CSV table of C-alpha atoms in Angstrom, one decimal:
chain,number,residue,atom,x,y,z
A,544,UNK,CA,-88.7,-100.6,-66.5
A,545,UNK,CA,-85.6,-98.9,-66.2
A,546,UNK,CA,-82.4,-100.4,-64.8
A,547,UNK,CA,-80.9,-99.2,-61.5
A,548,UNK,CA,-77.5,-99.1,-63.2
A,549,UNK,CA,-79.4,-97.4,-66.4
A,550,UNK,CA,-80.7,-94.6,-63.9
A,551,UNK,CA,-78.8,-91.1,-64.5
A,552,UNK,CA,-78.0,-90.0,-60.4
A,553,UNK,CA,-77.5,-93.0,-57.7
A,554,UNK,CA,-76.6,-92.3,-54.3
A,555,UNK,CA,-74.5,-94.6,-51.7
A,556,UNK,CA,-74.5,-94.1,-48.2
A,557,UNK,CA,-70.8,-94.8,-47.1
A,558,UNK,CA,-70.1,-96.0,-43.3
A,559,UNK,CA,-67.8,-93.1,-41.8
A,560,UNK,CA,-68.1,-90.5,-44.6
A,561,UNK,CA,-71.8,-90.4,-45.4
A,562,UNK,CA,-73.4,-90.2,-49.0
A,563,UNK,CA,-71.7,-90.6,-52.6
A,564,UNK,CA,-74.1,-89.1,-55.4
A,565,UNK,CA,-72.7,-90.2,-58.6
A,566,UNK,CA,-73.9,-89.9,-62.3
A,567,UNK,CA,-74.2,-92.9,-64.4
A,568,UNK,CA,-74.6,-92.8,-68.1
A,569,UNK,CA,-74.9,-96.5,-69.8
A,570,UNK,CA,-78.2,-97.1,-71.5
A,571,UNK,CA,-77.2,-94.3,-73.3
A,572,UNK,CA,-74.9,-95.7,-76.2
A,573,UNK,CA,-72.1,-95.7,-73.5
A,574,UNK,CA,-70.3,-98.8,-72.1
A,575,UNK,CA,-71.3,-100.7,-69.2
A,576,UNK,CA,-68.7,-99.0,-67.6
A,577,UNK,CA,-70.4,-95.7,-67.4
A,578,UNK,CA,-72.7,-97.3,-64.5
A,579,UNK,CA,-71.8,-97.9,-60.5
A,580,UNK,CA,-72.0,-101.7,-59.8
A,581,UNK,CA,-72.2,-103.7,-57.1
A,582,UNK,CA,-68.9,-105.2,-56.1
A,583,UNK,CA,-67.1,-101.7,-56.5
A,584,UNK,CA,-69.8,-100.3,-54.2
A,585,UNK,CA,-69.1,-103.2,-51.9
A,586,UNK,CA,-65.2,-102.2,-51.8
A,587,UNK,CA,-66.0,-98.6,-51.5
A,588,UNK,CA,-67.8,-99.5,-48.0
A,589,UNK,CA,-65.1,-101.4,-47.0
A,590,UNK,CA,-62.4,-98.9,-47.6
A,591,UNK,CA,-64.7,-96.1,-45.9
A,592,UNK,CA,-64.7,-98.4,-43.0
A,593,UNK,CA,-61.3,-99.3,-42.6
A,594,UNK,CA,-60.9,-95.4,-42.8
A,595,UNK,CA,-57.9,-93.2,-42.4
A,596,UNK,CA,-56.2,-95.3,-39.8
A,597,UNK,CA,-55.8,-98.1,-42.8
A,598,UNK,CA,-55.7,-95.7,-45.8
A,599,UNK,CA,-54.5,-92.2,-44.7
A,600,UNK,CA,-51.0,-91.9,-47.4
A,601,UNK,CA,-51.6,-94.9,-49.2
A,602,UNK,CA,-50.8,-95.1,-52.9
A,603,UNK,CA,-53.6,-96.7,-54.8
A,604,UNK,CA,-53.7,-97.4,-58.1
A,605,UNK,CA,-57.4,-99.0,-59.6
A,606,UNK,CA,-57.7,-100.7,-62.3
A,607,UNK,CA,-60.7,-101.1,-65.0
A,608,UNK,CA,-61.5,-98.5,-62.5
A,609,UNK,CA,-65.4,-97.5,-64.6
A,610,UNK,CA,-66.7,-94.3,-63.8
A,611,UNK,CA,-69.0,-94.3,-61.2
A,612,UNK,CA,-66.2,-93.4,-59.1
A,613,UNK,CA,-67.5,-94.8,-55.6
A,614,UNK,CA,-64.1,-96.2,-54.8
A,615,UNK,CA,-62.2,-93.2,-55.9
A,616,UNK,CA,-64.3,-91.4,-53.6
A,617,UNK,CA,-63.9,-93.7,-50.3
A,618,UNK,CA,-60.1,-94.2,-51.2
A,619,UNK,CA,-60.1,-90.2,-51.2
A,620,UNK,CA,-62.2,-89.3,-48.3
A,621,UNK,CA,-60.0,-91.5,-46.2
A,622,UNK,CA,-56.7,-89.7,-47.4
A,623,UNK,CA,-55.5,-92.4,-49.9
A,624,UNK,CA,-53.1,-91.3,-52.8
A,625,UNK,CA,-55.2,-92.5,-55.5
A,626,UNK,CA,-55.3,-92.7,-60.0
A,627,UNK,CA,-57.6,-94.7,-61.9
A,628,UNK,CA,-56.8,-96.5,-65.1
A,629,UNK,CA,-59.7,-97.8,-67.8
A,630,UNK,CA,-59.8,-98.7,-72.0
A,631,UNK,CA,-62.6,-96.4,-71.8
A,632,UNK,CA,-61.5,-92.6,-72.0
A,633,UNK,CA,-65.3,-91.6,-71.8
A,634,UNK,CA,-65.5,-93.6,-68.7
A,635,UNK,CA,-62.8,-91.7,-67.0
A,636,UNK,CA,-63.9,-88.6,-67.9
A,637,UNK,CA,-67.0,-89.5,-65.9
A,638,UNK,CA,-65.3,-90.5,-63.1
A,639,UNK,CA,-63.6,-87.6,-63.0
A,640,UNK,CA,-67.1,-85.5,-62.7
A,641,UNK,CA,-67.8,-88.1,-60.2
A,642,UNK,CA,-64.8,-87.6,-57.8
A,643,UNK,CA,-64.9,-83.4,-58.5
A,644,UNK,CA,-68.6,-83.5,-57.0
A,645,UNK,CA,-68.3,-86.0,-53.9
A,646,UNK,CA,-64.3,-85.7,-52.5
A,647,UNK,CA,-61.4,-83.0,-52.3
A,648,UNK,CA,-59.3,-83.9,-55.6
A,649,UNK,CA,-55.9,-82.6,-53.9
A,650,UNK,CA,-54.8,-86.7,-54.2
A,651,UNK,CA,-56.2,-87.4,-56.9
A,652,UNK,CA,-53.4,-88.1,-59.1
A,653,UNK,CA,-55.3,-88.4,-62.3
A,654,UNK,CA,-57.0,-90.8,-65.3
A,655,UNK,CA,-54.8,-92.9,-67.5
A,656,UNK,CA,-56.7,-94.7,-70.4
A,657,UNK,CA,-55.0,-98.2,-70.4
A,658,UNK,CA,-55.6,-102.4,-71.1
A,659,UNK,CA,-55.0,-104.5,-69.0
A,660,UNK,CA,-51.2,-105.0,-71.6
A,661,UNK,CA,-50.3,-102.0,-71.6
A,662,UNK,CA,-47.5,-100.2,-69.9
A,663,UNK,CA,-48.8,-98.8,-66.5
A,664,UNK,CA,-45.5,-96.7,-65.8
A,665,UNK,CA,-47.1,-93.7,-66.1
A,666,UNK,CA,-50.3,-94.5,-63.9
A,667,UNK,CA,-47.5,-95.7,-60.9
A,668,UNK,CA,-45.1,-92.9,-61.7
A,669,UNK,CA,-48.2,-90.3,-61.0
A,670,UNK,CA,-48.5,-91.9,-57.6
A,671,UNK,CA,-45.2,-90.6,-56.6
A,672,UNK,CA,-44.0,-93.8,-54.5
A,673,UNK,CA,-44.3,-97.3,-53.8
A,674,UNK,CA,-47.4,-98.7,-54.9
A,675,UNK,CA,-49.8,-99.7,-51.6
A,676,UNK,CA,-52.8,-101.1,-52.9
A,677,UNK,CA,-54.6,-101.9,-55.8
A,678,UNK,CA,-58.0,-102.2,-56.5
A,679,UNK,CA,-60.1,-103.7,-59.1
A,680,UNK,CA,-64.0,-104.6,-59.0
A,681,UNK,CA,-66.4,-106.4,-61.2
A,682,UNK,CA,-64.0,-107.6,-63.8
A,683,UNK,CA,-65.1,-110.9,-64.1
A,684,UNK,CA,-67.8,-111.2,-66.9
A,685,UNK,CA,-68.3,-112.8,-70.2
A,686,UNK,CA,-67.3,-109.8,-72.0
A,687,UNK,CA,-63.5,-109.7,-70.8
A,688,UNK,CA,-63.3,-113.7,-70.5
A,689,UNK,CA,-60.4,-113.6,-73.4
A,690,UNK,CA,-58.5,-111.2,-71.3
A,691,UNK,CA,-58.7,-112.7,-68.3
A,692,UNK,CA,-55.1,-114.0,-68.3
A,693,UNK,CA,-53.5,-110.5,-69.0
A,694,UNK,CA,-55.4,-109.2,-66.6
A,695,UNK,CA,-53.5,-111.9,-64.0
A,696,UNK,CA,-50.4,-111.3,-65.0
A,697,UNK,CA,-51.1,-107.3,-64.7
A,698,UNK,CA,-52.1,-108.2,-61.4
A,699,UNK,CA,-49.3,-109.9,-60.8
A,700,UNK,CA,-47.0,-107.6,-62.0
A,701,UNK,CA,-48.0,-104.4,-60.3
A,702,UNK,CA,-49.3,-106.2,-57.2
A,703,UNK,CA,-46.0,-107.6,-56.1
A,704,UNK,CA,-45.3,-106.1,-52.4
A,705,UNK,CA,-48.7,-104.6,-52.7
A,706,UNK,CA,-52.4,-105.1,-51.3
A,707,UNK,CA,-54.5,-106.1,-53.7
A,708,UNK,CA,-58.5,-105.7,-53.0
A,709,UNK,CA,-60.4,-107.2,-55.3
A,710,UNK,CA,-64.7,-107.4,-55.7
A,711,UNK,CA,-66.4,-110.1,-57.4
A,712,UNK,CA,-69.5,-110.9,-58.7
A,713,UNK,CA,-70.6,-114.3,-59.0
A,714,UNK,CA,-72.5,-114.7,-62.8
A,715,UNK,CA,-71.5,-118.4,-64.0
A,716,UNK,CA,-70.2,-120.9,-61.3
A,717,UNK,CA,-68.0,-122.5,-64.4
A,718,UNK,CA,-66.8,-119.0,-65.1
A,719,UNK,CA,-65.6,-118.0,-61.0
A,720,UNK,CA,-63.6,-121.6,-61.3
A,721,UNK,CA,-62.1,-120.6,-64.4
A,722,UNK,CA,-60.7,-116.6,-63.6
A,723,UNK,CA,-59.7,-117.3,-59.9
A,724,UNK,CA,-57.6,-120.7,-61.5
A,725,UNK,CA,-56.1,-117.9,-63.5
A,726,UNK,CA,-54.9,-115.9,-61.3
A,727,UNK,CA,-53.4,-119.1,-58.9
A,728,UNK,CA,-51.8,-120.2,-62.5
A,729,UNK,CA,-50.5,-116.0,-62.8
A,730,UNK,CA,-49.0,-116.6,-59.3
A,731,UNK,CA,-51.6,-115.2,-57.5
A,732,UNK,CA,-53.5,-116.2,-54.1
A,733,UNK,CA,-56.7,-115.6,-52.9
A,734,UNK,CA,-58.1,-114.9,-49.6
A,735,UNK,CA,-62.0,-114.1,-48.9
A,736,UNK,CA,-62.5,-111.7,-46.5
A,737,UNK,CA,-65.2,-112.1,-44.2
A,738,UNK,CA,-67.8,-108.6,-45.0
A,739,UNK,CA,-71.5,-108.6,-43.8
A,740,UNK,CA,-73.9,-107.0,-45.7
A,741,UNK,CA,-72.9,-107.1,-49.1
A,742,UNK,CA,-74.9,-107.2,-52.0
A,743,UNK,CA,-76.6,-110.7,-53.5
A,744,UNK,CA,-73.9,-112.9,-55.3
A,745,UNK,CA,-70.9,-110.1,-54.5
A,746,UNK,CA,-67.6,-111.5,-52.4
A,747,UNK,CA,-64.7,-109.6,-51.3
A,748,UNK,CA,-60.9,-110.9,-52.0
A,749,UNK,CA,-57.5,-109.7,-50.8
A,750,UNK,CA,-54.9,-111.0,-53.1
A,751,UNK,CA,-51.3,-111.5,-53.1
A,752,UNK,CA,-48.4,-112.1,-55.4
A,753,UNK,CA,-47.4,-116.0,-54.5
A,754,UNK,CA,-43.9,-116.2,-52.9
A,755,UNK,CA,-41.7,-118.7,-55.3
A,756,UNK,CA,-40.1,-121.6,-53.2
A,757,UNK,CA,-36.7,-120.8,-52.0
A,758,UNK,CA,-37.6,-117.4,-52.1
């Protein structure tokens, strides 16, 4: 049988907005981030419900960002300032197909292909401001475990005065104990935010940078 995420059109009924149809191309000798999964989905609802009156201006910046493009899309429709960054330039090419066919693009500030150590100046300088929010979603897998501790610090780093939203996906118990002590160890705290509805073994985070004492 053939996966959901290895299907070539899904479509995602948003809250406020109403449907996202968005290609997907993994199954196909592309990476698993050429597919929509669940906890960016998950995020994408929560920004379309939050809507303008929480996102109308906002700088957003999301990282590992895949290119299903759901989030993109919410972030958009509710007048967010938004760029995307990925490793995979394939991947962001399909997002970009993604966000042309289901939001205006006149915020869209643009693809960078970037790891999680590289330098992000030029994803934050295309945002024109202060950095408001960042968002990352289903980063947390076996594949990327070895990068897990970059990716804290990048958090860190960019996330400092920011929201950060983050979706998880619970796959190994022993894993979720391991990444989120990495990100209290990067100077990071996590909050789970209360969402009904979501999809099976999916949680919702917000995030902050950890004050230092004295500070």
């Amino acid at each position: 049988p053939v996966l959901k995420l290895q299907l070539p059109e899904r479509r995602y009924a948003l809250p406020r907005t109403g449907d996202v149809v968005v290609a997907q191309r993994w199954g196909d000798g592309a990476s698993t981030g050429a597919a929509q999964w669940d906890a960016g989905v998950a995020v994408a609802r929560l920004v379309d419900a939050e809507g303008p009156e929480r996102w109308r201006g906002r700088r957003v910046l999301e990282l590992s960002a895949g290119g299903g493009g759901v989030v993109a899309v919410a972030a958009l429709r509710a007048g967010a300032i938004y760029a995307a960054t990925d490793a995979d330039a394939a991947v962001l090419a399909l997002l970009q197909e993604n966000v042309a066919r289901n939001a205006a693009a006149a915020r869209f500030k643009g693809t960078f292909a970037l790891r999680w150590g590289d330098d992000h100046a030029a994803a934050l300088d295309a945002l024109g401001g202060p950095l408001d929010v960042v968002v990352v979603a289903d980063v947390a897998f076996p594949g990327t475990k070895s990068e897990w501790p970059t990716l804290a610090r990048r958090l860190r780093d960019v996330g400092a005065g920011a929201r950060i939203l983050y979706g998880h996906t619970t796959r190994y118990v022993a894993d979720d104990r391991r990444f989120f002590r990495l990100l209290r160890e990067a100077g990071l705290a996590e909050t789970r935010l209360e969402v009904a509805d979501l999809p099976e073994k999916v949680s919702l985070y917000e995030l902050s940078v950890a004050r230092a004492e004295g500070a």
